[in-house]
mmCIF file of C-alpha atoms in Angstrom:
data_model
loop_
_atom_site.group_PDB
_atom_site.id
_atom_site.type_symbol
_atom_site.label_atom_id
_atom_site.label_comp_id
_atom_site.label_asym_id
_atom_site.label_seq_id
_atom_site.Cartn_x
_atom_site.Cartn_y
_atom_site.Cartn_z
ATOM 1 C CA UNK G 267 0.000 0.000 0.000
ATOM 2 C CA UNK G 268 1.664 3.232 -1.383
ATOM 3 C CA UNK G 269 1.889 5.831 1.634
ATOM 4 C CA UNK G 270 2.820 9.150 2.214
ATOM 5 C CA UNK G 271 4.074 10.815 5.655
ATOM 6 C CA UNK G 272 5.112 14.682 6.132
ATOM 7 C CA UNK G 273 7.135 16.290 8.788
ATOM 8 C CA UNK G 274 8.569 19.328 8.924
ATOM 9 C CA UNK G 275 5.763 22.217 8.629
ATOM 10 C CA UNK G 276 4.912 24.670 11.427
ATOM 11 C CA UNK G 277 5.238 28.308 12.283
ATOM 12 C CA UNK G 278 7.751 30.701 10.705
ATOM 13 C CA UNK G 279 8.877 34.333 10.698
ATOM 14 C CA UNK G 280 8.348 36.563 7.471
ATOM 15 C CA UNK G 281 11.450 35.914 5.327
ATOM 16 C CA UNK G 282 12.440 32.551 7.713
ATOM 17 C CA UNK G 283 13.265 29.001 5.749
ATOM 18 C CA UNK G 284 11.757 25.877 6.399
ATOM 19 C CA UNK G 285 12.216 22.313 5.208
ATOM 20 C CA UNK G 286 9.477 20.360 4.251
ATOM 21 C CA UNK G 287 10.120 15.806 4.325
ATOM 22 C CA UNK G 288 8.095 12.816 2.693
ATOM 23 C CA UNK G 289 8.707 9.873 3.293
ATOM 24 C CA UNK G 290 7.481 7.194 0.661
ATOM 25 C CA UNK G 291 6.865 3.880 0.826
ATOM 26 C CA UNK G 292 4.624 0.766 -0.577
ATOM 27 C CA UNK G 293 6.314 1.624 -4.166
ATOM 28 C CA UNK G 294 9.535 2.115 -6.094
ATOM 29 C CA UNK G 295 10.017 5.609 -5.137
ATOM 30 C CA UNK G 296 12.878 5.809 -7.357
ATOM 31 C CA UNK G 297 10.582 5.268 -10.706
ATOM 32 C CA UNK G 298 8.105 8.076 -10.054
ATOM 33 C CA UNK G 299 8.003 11.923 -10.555
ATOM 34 C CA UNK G 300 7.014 13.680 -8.020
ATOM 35 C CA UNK G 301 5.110 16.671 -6.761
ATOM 36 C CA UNK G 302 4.399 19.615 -4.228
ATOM 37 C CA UNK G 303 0.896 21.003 -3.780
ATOM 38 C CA UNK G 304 -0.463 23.294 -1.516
ATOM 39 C CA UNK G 305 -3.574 25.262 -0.721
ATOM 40 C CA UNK G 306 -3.978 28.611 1.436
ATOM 41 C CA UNK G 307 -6.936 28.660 4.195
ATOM 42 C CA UNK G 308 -9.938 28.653 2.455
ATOM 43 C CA UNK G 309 -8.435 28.643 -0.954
ATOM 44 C CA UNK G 310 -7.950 25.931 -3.730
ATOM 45 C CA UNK G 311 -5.259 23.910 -5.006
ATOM 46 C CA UNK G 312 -2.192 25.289 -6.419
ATOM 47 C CA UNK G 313 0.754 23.467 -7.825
ATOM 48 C CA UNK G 314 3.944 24.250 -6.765
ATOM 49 C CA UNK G 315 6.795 21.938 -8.255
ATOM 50 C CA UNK G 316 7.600 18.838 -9.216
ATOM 51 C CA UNK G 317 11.155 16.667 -9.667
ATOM 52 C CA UNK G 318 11.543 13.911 -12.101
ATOM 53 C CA UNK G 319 12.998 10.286 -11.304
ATOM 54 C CA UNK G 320 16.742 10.920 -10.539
ATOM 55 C CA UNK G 321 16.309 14.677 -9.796
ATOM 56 C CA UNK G 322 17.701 16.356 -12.863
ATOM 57 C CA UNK G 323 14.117 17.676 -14.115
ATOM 58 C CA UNK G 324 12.701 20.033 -11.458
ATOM 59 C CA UNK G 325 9.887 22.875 -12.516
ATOM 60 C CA UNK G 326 8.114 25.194 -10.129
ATOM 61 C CA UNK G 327 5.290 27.993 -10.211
ATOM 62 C CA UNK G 328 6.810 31.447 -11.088
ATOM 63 C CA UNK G 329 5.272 32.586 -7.049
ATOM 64 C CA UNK G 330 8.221 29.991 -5.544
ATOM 65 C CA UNK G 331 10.938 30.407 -8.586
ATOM 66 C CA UNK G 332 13.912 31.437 -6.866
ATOM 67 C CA UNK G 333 12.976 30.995 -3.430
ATOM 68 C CA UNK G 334 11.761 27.460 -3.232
ATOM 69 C CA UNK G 335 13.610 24.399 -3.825
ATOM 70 C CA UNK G 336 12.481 20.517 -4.057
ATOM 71 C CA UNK G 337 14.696 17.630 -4.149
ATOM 72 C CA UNK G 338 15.134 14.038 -3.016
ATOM 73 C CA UNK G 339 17.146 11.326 -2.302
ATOM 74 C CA UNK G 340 15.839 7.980 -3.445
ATOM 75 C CA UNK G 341 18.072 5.691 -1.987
ATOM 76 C CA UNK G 342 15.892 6.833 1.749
ATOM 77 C CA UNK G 343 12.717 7.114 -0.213
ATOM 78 C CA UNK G 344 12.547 10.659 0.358
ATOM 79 C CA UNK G 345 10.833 13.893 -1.389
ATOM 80 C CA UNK G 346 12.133 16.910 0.445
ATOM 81 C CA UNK G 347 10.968 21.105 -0.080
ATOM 82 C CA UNK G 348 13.220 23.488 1.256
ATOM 83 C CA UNK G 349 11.616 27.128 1.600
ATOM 84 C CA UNK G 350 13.501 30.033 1.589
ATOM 85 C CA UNK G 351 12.961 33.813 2.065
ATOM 86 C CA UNK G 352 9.279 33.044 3.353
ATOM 87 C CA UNK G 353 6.067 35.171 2.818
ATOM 88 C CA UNK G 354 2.548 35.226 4.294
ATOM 89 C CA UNK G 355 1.272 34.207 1.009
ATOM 90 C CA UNK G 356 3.117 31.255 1.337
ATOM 91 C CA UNK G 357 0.513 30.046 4.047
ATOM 92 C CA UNK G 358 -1.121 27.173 3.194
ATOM 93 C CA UNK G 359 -1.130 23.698 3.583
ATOM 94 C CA UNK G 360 1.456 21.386 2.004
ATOM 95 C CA UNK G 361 0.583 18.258 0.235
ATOM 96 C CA UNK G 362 3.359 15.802 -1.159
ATOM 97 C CA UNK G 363 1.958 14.272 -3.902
ATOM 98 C CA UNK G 364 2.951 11.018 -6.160
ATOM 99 C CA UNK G 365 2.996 11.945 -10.144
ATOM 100 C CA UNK G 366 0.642 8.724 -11.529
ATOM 101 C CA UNK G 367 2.736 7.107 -14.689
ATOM 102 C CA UNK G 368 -0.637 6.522 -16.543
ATOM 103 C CA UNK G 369 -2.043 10.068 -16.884
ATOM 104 C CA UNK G 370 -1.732 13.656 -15.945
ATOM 105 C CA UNK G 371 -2.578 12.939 -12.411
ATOM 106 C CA UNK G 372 -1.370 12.944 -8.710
ATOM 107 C CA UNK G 373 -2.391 9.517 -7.821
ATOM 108 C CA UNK G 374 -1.522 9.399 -4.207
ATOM 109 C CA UNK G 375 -1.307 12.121 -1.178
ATOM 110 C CA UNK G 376 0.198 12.844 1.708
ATOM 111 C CA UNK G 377 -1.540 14.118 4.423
ATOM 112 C CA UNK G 378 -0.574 17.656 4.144
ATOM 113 C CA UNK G 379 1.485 19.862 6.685
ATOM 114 C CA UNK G 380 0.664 23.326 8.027
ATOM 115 C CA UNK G 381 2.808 25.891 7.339
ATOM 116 C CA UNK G 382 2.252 29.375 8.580
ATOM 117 C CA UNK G 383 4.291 32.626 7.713
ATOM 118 C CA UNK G 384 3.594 35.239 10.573
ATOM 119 C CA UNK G 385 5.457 37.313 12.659
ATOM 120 C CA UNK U 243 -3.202 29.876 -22.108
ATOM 121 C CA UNK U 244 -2.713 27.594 -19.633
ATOM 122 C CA UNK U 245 -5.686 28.694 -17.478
ATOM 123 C CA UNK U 246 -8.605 26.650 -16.530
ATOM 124 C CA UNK U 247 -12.072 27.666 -15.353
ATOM 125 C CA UNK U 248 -14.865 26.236 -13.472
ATOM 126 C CA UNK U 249 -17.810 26.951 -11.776
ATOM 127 C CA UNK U 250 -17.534 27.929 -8.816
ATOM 128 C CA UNK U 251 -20.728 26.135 -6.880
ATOM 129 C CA UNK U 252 -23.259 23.823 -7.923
ATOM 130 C CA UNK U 253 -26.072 21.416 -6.217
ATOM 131 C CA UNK U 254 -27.814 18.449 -7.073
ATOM 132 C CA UNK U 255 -30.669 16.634 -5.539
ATOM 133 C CA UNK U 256 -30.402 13.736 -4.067
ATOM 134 C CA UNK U 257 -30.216 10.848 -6.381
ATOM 135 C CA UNK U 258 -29.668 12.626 -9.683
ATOM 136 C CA UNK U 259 -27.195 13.570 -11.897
ATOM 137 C CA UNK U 260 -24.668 16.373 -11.764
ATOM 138 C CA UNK U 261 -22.159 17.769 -14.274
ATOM 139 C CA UNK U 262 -19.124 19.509 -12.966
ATOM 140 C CA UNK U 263 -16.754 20.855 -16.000
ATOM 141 C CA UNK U 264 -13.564 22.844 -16.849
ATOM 142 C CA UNK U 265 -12.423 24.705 -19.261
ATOM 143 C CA UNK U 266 -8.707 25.666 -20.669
ATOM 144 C CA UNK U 267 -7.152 25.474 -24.022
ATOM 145 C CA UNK U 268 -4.932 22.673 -22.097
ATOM 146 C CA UNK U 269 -7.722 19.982 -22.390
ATOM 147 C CA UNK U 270 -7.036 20.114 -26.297
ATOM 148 C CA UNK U 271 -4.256 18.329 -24.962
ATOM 149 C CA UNK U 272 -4.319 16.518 -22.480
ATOM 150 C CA UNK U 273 -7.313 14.573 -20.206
ATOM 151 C CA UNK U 274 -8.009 16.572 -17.368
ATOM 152 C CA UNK U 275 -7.756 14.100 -13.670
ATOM 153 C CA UNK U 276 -10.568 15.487 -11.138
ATOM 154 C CA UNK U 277 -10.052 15.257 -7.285
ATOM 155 C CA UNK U 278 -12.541 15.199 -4.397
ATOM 156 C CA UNK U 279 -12.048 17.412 -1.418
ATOM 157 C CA UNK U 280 -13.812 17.454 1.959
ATOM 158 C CA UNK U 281 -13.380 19.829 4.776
ATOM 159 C CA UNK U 282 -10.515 19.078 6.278
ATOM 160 C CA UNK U 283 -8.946 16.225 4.422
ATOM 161 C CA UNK U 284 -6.433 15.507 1.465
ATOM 162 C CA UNK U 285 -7.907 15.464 -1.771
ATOM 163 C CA UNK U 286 -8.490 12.278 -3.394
ATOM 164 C CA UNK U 287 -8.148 11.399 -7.145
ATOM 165 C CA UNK U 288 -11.525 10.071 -8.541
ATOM 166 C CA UNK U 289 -11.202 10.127 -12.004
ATOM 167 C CA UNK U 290 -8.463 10.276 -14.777
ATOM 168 C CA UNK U 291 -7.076 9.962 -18.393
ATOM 169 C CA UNK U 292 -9.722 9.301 -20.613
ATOM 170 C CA UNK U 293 -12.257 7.848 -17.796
ATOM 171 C CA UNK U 294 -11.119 5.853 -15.485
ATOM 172 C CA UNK U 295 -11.623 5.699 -11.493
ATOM 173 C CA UNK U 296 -9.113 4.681 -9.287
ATOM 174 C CA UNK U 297 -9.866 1.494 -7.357
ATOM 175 C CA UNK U 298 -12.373 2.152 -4.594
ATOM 176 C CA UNK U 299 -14.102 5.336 -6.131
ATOM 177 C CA UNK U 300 -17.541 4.084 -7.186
ATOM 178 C CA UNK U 301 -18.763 3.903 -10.773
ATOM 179 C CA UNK U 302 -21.227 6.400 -10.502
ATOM 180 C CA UNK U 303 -18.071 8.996 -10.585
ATOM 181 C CA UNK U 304 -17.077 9.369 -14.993
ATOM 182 C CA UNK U 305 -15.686 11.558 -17.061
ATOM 183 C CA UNK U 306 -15.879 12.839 -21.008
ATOM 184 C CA UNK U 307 -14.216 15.536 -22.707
ATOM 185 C CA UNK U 308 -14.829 17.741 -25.662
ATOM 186 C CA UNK U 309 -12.349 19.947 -27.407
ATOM 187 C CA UNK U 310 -11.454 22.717 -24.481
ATOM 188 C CA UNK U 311 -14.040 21.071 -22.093
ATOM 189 C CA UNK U 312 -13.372 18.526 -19.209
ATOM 190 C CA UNK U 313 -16.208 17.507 -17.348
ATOM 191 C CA UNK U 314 -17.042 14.928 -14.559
ATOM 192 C CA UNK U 315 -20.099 13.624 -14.121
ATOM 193 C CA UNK U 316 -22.062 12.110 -10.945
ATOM 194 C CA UNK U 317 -24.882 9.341 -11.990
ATOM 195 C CA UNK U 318 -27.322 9.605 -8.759
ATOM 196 C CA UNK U 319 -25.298 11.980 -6.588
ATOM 197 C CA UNK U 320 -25.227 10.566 -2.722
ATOM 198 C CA UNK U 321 -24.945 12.867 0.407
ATOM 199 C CA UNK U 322 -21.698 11.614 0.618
ATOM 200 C CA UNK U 323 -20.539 13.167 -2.716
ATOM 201 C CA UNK U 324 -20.608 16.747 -1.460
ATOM 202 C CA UNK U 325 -17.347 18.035 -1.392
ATOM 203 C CA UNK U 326 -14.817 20.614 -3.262
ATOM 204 C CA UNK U 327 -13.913 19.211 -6.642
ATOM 205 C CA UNK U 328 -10.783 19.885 -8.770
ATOM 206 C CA UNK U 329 -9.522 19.505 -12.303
ATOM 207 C CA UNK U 330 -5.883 19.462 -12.910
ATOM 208 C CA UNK U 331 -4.018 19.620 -16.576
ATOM 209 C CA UNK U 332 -0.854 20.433 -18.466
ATOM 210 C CA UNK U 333 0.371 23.953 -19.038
ATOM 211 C CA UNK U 334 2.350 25.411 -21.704
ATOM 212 C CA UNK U 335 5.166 23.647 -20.999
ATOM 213 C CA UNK U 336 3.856 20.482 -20.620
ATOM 214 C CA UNK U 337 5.985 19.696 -17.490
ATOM 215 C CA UNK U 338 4.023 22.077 -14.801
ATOM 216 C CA UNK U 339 0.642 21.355 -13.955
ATOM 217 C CA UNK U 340 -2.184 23.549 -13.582
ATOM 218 C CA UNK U 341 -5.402 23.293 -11.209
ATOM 219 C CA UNK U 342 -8.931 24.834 -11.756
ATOM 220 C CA UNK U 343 -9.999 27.020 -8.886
ATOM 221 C CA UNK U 344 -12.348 24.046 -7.816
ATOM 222 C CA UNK U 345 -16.049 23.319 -7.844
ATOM 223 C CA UNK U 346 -18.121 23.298 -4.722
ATOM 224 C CA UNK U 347 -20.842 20.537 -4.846
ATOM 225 C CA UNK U 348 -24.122 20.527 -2.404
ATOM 226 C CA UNK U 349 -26.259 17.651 -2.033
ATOM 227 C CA UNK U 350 -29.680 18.812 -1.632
#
């Protein structure tokens, strides 16, 4: 059974950094893009960047170009998002996501981590 | 254009059938995947590619799509469908994806 666990959200200063963590398992992380979603209090869905198999593809939404970086590291079966330079539109909850190999879909989720930019 | 629309709200009574659909030049493309929402949980993938429902969603859940038109459709809507639903699709690039704002369904 594919799962999905985050760590690493919370509360963070305007301008502060945080690291986002997934760990995958109940698949062969190593064969599957991956994604970053995330969705503001009482907003919808936004995408915000995906990494391909071995890492060397990564794209992101302009709003987190520059500031927000995802990688991983397959051999621990691990999607990471480090977030950098930190605004209070970046509030929102954070969803790991699994890119499905069959369509243009985000087959599986994570729970989703909090993440609040306040002073 | 990668953007994608979709009404914001709609409701269905109980038992019959309700269309949800988006709309972006992307679905020219590309098959849109839709994604149920409720308050306070992750969103869940019901439907994707041309139609097909991941295991566990029931078949009442299907989709179609016509030139820049995605729509899913729910066959005898139960209270349990109400919820926030999403479309998601290609942009541009082809490597970035895009969401619709999301749809909120009431059950009447």
């Amino acid at each position: 059974e594919v799962h999905l666990v985050q760590s690493g959200g919370g509360l963070v200063q305007p301008g502060g950094s945080l690291r986002l963590s997934c760990a995958a398992s109940g698949f062969t992380f190593s064969s599957y893009w991956m994604s970053w979603v995330r969705q503001a209090p009482g907003k919808g869905l936004e995408w915000v960047a995906n990494i391909q198999q071995d890492g060397s593809e990564k794209y992101y939404v302009d709003s987190v170009m520059g500031r927000f970086t995802i990688s991983r590291d397959n051999a621990k079966n691990s999607l990471f998002l480090q977030m950098n330079s930190l605004r209070a539109e970046d509030t929102a909850v954070y969803y790991c996501t699994r890119d499905s190999f069959l369509a243009v879909a985000l087959d599986y989720w994570g729970q989703g981590t909090p993440v609040t930019v306040s002073s | 254009s990668s953007e994608v629309t979709q009404d914001p709200a709609v409701s269905v009574a109980l038992g019959q059938t309700v269309r949800i659909t988006c709309q972006g030049d992307s679905f020219r493309n590309y098959y849109a995947s839709w994604y149920q929402q409720k308050p306070g949980q992750a969103p869940v993938l019901v439907l994707y590619g041309k139609n097909n429902r991941p295991s566990g969603i029931p078949d009442r859940f299907s989709g179609s799509s016509s030139g820049s038109t995605a729509s899913l459709t729910i066959t005898g809507a139960q209270a349990e469908d109400e919820a926030d639903y999403y479309c998601i699709s290609r942009d541009n690039s082809g490597r970035r994806y895009v969401f619709g704002p999301g749809t909120k369904v009431t059950v009447l």
